[in-house]
CSV table of C-alpha atoms and ligand atoms in Angstrom, one decimal:
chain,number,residue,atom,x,y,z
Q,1,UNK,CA,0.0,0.0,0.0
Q,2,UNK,CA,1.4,3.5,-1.0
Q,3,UNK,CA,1.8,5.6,2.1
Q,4,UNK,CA,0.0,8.6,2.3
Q,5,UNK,CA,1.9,12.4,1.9
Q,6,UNK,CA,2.5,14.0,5.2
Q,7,UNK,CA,-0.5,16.2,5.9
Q,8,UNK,CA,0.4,20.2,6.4
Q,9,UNK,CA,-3.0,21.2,5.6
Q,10,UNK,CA,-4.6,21.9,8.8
Q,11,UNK,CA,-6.1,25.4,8.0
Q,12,UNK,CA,-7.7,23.4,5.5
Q,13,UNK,CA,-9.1,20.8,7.6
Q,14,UNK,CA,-7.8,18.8,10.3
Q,15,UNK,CA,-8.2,14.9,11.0
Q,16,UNK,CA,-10.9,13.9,13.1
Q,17,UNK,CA,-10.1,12.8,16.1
Q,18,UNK,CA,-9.9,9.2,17.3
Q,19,UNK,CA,-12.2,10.0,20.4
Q,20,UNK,CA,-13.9,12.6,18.4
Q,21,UNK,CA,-15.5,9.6,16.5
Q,22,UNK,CA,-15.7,7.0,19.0
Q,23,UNK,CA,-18.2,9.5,20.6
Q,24,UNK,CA,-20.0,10.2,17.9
Q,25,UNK,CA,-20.3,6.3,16.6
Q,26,UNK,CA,-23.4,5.7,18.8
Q,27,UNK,CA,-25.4,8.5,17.1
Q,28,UNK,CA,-24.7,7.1,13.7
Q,29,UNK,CA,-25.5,3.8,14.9
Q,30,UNK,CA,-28.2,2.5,17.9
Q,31,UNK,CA,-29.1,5.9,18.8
Q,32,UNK,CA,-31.5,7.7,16.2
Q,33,UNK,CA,-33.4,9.5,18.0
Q,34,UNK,CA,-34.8,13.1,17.5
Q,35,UNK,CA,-33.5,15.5,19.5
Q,36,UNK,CA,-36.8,17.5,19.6
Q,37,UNK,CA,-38.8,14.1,20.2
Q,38,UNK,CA,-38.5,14.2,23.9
Q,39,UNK,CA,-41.3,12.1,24.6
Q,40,UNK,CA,-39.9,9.1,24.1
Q,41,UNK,CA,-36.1,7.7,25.6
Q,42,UNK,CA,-34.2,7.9,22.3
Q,43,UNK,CA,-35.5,11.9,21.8
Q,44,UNK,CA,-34.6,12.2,25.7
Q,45,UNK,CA,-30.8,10.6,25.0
Q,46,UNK,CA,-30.3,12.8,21.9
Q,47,UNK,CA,-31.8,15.8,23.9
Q,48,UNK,CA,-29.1,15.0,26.5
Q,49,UNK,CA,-26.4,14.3,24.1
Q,50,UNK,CA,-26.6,17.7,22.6
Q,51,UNK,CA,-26.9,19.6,25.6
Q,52,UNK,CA,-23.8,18.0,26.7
Q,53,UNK,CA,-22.4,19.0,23.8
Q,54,UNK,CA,-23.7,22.5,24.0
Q,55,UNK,CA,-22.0,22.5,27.6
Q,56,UNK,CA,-18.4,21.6,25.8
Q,57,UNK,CA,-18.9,24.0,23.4
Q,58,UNK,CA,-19.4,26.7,26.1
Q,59,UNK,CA,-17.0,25.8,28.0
Q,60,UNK,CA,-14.3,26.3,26.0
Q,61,UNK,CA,-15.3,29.5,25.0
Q,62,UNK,CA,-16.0,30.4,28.7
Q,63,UNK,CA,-19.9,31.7,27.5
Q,64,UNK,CA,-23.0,30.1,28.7
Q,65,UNK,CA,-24.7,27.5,27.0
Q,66,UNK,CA,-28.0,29.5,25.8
Q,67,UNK,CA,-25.1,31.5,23.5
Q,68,UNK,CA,-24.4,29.1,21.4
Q,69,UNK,CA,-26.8,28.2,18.1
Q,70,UNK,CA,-25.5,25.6,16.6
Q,71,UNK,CA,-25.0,25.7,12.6
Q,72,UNK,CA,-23.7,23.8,9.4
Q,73,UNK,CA,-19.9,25.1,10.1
Q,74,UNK,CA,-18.2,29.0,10.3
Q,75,UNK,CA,-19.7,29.8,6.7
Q,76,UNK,CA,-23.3,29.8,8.0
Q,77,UNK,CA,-22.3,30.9,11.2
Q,78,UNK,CA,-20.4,34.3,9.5
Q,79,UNK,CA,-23.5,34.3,7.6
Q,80,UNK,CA,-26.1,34.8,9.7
Q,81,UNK,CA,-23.9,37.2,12.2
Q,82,UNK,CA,-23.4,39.6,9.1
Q,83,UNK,CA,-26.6,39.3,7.2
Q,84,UNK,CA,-28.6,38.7,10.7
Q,85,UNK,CA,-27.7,41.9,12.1
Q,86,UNK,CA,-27.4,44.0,9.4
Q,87,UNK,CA,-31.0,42.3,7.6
Q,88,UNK,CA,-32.5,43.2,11.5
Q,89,UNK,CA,-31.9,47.2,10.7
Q,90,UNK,CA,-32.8,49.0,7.9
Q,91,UNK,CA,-31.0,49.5,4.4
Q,92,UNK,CA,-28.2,52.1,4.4
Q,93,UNK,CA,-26.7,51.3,7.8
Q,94,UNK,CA,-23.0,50.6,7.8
Q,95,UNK,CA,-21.1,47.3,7.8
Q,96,UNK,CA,-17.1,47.4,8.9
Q,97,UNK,CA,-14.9,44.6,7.7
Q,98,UNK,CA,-11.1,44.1,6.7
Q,99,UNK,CA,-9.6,43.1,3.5
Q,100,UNK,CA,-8.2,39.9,4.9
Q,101,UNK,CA,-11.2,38.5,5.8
Q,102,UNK,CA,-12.3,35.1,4.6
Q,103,UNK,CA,-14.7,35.0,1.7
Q,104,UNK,CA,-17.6,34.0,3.9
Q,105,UNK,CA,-17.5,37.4,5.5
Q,106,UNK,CA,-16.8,39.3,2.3
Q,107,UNK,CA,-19.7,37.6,0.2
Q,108,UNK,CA,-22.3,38.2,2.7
Q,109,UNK,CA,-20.9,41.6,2.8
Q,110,UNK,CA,-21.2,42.2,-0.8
Q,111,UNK,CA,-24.7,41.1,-1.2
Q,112,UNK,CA,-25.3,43.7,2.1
Q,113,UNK,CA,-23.6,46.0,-0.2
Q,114,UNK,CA,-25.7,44.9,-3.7
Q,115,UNK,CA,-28.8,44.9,-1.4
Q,116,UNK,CA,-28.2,49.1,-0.4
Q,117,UNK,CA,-26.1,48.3,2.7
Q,118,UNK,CA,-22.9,50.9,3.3
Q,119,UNK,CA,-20.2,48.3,3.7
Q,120,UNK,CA,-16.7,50.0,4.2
Q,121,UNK,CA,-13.9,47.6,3.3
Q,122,UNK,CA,-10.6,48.6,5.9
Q,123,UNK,CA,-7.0,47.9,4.4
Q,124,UNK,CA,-5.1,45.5,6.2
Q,125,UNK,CA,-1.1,46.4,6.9
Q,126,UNK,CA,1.3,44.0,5.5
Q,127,UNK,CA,0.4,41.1,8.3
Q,128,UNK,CA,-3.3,41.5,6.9
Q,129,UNK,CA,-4.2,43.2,10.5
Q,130,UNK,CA,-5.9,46.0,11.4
Q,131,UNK,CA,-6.4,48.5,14.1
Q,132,UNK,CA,-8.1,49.3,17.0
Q,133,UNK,CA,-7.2,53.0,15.6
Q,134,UNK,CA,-8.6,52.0,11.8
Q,135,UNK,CA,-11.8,50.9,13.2
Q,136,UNK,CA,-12.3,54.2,15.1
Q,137,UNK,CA,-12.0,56.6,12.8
Q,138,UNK,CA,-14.9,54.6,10.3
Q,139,UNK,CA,-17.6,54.4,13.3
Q,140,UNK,CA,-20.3,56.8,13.3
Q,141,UNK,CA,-24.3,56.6,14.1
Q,142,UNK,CA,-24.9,54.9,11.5
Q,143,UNK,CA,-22.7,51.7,12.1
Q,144,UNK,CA,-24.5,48.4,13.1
Q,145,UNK,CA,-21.7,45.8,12.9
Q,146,UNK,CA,-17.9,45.5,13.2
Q,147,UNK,CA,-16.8,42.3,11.5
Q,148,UNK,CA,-12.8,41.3,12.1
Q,149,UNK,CA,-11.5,37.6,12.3
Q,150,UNK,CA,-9.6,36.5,15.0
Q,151,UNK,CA,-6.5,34.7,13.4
Q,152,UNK,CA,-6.5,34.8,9.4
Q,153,UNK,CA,-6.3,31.4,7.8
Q,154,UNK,CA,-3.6,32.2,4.8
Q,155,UNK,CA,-0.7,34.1,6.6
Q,156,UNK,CA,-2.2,33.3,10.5
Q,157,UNK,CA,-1.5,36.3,12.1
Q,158,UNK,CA,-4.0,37.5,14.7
Q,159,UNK,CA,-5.9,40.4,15.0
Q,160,UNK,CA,-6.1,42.7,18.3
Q,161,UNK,CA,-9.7,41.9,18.9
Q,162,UNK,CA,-10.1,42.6,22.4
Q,163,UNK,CA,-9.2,46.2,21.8
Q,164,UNK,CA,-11.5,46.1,18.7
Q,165,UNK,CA,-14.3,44.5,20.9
Q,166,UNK,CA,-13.6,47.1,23.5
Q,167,UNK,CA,-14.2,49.8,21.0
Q,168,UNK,CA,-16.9,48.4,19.6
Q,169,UNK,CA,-18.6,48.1,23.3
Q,170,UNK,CA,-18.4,52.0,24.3
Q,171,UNK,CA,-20.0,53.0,21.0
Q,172,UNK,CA,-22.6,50.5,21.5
Q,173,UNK,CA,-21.6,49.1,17.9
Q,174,UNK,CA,-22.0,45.0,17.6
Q,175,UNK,CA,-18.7,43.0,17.0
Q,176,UNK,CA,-18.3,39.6,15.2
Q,177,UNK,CA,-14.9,37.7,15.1
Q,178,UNK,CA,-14.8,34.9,12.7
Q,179,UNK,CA,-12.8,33.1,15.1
Q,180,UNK,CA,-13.0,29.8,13.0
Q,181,UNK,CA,-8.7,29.5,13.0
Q,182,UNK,CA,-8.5,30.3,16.1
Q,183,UNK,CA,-10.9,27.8,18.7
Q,184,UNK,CA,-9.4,25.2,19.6
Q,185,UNK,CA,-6.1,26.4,19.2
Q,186,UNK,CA,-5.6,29.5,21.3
Q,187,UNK,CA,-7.6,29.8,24.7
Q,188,UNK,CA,-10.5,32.3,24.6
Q,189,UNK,CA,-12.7,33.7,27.1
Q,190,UNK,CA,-15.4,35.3,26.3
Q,191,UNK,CA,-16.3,36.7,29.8
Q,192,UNK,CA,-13.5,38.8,29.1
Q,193,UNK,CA,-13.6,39.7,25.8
Q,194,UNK,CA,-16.1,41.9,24.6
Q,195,UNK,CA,-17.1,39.9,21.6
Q,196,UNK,CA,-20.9,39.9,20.9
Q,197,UNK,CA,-20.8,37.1,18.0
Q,198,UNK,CA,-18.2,34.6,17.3
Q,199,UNK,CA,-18.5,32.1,14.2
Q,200,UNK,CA,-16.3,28.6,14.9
Q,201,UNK,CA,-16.1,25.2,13.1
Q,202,UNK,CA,-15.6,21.4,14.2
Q,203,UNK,CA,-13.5,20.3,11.6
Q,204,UNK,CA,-10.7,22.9,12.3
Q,205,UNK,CA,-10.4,21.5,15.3
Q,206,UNK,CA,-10.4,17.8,15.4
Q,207,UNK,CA,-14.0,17.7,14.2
Q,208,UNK,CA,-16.0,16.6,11.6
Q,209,UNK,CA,-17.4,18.8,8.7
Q,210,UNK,CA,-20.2,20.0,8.7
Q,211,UNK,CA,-21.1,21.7,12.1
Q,212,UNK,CA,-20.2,24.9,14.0
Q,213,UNK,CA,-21.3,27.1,16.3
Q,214,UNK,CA,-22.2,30.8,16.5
Q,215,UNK,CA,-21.9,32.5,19.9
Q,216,UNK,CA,-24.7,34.9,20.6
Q,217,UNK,CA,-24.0,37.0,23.6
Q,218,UNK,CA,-27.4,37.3,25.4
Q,219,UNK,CA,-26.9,41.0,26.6
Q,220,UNK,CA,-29.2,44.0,26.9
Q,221,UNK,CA,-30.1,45.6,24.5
Q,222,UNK,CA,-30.8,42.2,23.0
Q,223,UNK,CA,-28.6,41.2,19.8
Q,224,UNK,CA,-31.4,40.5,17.1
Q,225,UNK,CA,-30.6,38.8,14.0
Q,226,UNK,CA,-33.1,37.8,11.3
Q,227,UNK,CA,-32.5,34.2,11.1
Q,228,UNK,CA,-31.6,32.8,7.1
Q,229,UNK,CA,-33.7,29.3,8.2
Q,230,UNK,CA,-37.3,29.4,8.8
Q,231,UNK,CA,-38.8,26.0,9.7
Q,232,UNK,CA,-39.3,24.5,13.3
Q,233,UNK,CA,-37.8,27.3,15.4
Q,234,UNK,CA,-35.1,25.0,16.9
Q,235,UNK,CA,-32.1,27.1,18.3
Q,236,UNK,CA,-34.6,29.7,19.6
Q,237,UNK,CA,-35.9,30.2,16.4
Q,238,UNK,CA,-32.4,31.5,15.5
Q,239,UNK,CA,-31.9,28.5,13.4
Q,240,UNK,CA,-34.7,26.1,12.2
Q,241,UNK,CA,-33.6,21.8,11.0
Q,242,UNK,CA,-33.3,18.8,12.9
Q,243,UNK,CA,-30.3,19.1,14.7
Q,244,UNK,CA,-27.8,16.4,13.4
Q,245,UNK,CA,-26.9,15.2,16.8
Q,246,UNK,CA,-23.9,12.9,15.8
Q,247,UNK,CA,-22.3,15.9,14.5
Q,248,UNK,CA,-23.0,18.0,17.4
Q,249,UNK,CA,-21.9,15.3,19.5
Q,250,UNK,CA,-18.5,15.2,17.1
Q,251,UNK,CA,-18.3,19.3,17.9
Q,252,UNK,CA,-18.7,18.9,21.9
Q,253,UNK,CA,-15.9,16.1,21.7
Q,254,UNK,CA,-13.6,18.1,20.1
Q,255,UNK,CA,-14.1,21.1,22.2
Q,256,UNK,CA,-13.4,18.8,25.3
Q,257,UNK,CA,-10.7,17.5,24.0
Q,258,UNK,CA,-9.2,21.2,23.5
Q,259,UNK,CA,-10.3,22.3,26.9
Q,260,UNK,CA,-8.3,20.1,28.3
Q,261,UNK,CA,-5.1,20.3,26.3
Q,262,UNK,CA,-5.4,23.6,24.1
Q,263,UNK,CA,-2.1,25.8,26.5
Q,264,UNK,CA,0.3,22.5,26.0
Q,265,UNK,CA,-0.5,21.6,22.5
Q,266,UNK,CA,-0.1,25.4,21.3
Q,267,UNK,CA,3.0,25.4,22.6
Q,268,UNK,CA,4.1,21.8,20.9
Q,269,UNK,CA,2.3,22.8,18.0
Q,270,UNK,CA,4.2,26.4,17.7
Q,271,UNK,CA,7.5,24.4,18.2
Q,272,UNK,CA,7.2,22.6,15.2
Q,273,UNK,CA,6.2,25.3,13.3
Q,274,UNK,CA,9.5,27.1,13.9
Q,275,UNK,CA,11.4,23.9,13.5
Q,276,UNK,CA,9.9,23.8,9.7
Q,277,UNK,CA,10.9,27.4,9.7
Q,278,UNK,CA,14.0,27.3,10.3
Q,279,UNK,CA,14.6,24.0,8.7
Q,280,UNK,CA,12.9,25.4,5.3
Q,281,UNK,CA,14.9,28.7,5.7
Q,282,UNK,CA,18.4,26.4,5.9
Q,283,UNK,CA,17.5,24.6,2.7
Q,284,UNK,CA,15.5,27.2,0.5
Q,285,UNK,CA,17.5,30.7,-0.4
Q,286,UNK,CA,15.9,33.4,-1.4
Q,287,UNK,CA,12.4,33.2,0.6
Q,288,UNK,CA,9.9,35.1,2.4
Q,289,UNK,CA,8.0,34.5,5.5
Q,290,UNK,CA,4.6,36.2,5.7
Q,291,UNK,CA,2.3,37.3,8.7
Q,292,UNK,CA,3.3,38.3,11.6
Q,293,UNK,CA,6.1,36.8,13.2
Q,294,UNK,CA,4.7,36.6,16.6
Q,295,UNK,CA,1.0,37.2,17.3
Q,296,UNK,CA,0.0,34.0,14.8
Q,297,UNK,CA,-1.7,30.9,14.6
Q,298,UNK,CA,0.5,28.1,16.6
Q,299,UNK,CA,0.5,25.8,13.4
Q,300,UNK,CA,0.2,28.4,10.4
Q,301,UNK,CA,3.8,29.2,8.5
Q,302,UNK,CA,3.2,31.0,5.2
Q,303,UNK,CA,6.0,31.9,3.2
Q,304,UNK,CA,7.0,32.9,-0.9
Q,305,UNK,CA,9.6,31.4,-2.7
Q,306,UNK,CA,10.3,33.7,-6.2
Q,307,UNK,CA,10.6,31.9,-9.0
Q,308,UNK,CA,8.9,28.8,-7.9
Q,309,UNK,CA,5.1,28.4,-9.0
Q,310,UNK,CA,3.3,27.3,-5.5
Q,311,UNK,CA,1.2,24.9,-8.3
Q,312,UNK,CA,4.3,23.3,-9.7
Q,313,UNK,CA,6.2,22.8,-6.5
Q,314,UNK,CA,2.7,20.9,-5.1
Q,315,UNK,CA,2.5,19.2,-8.5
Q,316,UNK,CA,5.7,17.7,-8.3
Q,317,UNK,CA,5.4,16.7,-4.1
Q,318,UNK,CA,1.8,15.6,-4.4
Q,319,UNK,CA,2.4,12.0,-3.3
Q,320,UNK,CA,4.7,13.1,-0.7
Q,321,UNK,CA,3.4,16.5,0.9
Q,322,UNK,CA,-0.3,17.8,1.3
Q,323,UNK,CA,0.0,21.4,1.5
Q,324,UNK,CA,-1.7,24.9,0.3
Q,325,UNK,CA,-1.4,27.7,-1.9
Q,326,UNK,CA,-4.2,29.3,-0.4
Q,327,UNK,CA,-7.6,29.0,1.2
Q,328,UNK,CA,-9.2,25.7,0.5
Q,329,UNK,CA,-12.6,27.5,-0.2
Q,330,UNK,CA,-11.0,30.3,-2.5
Q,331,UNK,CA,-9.0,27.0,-4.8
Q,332,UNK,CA,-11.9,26.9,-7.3
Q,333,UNK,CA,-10.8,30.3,-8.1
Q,334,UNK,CA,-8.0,31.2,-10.6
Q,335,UNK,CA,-7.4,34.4,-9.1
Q,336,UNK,CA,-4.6,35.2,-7.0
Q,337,UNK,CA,-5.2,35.1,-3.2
Q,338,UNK,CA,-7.2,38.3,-1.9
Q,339,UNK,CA,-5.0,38.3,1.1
Q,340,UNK,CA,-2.0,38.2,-0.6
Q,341,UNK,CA,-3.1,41.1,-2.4
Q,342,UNK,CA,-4.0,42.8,0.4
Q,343,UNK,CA,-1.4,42.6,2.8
Q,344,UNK,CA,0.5,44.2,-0.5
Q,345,UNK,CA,2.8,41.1,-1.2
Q,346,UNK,CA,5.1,41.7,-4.7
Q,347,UNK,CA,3.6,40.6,-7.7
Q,348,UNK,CA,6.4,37.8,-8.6
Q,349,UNK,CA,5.2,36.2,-4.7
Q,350,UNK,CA,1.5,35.8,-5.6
Q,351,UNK,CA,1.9,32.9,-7.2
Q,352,UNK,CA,4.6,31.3,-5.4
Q,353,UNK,CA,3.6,31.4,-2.0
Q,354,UNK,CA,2.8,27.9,0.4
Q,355,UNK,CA,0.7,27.9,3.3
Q,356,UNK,CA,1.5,25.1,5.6
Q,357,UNK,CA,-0.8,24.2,8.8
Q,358,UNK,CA,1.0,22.3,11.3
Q,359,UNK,CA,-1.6,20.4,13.7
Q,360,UNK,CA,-2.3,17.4,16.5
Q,361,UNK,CA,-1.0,14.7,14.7
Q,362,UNK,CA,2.1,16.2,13.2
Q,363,UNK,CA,5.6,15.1,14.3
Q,364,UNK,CA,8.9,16.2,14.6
Q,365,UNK,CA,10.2,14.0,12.2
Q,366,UNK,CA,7.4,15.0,9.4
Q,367,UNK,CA,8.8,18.6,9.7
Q,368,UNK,CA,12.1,17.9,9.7
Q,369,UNK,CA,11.0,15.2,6.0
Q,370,UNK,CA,8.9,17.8,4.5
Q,371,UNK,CA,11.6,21.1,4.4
Q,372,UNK,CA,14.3,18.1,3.2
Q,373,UNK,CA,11.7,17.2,0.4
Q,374,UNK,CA,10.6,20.8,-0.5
Q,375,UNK,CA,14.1,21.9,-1.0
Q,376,UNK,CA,14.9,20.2,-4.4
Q,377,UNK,CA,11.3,20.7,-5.7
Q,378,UNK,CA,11.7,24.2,-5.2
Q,379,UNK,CA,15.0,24.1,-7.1
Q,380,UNK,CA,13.7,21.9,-9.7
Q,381,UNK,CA,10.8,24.6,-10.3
Q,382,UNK,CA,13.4,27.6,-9.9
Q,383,UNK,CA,15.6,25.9,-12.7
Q,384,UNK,CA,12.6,25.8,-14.8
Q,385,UNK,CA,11.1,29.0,-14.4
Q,386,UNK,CA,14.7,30.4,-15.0
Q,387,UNK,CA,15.1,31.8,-11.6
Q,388,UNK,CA,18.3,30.3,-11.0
Q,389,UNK,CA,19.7,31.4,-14.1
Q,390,UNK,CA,18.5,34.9,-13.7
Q,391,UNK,CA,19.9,34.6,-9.9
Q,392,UNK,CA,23.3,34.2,-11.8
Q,393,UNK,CA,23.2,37.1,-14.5
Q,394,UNK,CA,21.0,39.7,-13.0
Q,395,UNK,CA,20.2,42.2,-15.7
Q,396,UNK,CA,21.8,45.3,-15.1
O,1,PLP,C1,-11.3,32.0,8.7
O,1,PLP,C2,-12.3,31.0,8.2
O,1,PLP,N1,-13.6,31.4,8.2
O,1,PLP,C3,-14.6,30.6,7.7
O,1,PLP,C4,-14.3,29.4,7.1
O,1,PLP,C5,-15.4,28.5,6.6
O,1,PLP,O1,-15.6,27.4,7.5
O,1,PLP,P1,-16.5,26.2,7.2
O,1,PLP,O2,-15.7,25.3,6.3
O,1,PLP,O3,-16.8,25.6,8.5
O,1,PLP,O4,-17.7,26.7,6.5
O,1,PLP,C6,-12.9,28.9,7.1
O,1,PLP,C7,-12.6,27.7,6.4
O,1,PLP,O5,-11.6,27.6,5.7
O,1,PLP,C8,-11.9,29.8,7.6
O,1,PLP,O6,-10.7,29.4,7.6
């Protein structure tokens, strides 16, 4: 049997968990039941079993339990935090995002914007963040919501969101944090932070595809969103469907699992990213790390290599390495990255940068293979694109 390429695409998607799935197995299997059918002992164990996941969930966020509304994963969840609020007020208020953010904040915001919404777009500096200081001076009367991911999933460098929450909080402006590379992997705590929505997803975390969670903060005066389901009024009528319990179950697993382990496995997990760092900046000459250097994502290293095509270098290792050139949900698209654009990276790097997510299951030794095996396919790809040569006889 061919082994399988070492797997440094956890921004992507992570493997699910062992126990993730030996806890979810039963609801796939002998228990059925409807969680809304509580009249009956398999309603009342699926009842329990989501409320216990509901309890994980909050948790590890530090919230309590009625905050969280269960979804499909962080695209719905972004979803209906941007088009919830801003559908609850009328047409013309103002929207604030970033540049950076993931494309299921900036198509939501577009259709805001198509539907008569003012949606103000704020440039990210060349780590793709933004400011407590940008946000200010774009609030007015007229703002509803402040939209700003937590840690971005291409160059993983985290965004000051506390002071942005803050901010947000003395003008009486909602905040949202797509948080969806960041739970799980770097502790939160929402008592703290002045978030008011946060969008999340299982299957960045040890999960399975499919679910997520939006935190609602039940404060006064109330957050209202207009829901984008209509149906049976589960999640207090925020979101209507049968709740897929073994999912559910699958989310409240992996949330347990990080609770108990999410301080020593950043730490591992940030070790190994500067081990590939260093080991890829010994082999490779000529490269570029991207994001910010401290303040990022424990397993997220992005860097450009001139003169070798991201495609051709993954084309050539694509039996021995599983990495990115991008987002996962922006690959369909031939267009260069929107973050890369943004965060103003050189022309010649938009097509030769990597992303490389470094999670649970990773080892030493897989770092330490993948930098020895990138080396000569980034050569090979250099010698091609004439890189080398040019290297050799710059023209004056
Ligand atoms: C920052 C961010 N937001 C949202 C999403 C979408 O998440 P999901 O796959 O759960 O819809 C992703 C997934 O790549 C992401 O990285």
């Amino acid at each position: 049997m061919p082994t399988q390429p070492i797997y440094l695409d956890n921004n992507a998607s992570t493997r699910l968990d062992p126990a993730v799935l030996e806890a979810m197995l039963p609801f796939l299997t002998e228990q059925y039941g409807n969680s809304s059918s509580t009249s009956h002992v398999f309603g009342q164990i699926a009842e329990k079993a989501v409320s216990d996941a509901r309890e994980n969930v909050a948790r590890l966020l530090n919230c309590r339990t009625q905050e969280i509304v269960f979804t499909s994963g962080a695209t719905e969840s972004n979803n209906l935090a941007i088009l919830g609020a801003m559908r609850a007020s009328p047409v013309g208020r103002k929207l604030i995002i970033a540049a950076a953010e993931h494309k299921a904040v900036i198509d939501p915001a577009e259709r805001l914007s198509a539907e008569g919404y003012n949606v103000c777009v704020l440039p990210v500096d060349k780590h793709g963040c933004v400011s407590a200081e940008q946000v200010a001076t774009e609030l007015d009367e007229t703002t509803i919501l402040v939209s700003i991911m937590h840690g971005n999933n291409e160059v993983g460098s985290i965004n000051p969101i506390s002071e942005i929450a803050a901010l947000c909080r003395v003008h009486n402006v909602l905040f949202h944090t797509d948080a969806t590379q960041t739970v799980g992997k770097i502790p939160l705590d929402l008592s703290r932070l002045e978030v008011d929505m946060l969008s999340l997803s299982a299957h960045k975390m040890y999960g399975p595809k499919g679910i997520g969670a939006l935190f609602i903060r039940k404060r006064f005066p109330k957050t209202s969103l207009e829901p984008l389901v209509f149906g049976g009024g589960h999640e207090r009528k925020i979101r209507s469907g049968t709740l897929p319990v073994h999912q559910i179950v699958g989310l409240g697993a992996a949330c347990s699992i990080c609770s108990s382990n999410i301080v020593s496995e950043a730490k591992q997990i940030s070790a190994l990213r500067e081990l590939l760092k260093q080991k890829i900046a010994e082999r490779v000459p000529n490269i570029q790390f991207n994001g910010h250097s401290d303040n990022r994502l424990p397993g997220s290293l992005h860097v450009s290599i001139p003169g070798a095509n991201a495609e051709a270098v993954m084309m050539k290792l694509r039996n021995q390495l599983a990495m990115s050139s991008g987002s996962a949900c922006t690959m369909s698209s031939p267009e260069p990255s929107h973050v890369l654009k943004a965060i103003g990276l050189e022309a010649s790097c938009l097509t030769t940068s990597l992303r490389f997510g470094i999670g649970r299951f990773n080892t030493e030794s897989e770092v330490c293979t993948a930098a020895d095996i990138l080396s000569p396919a980034v050569e090979a790809c250099r010698q091609l694109s004439g890189y080398l040569e040019k290297l050799k006889n710059p023209v004056q």
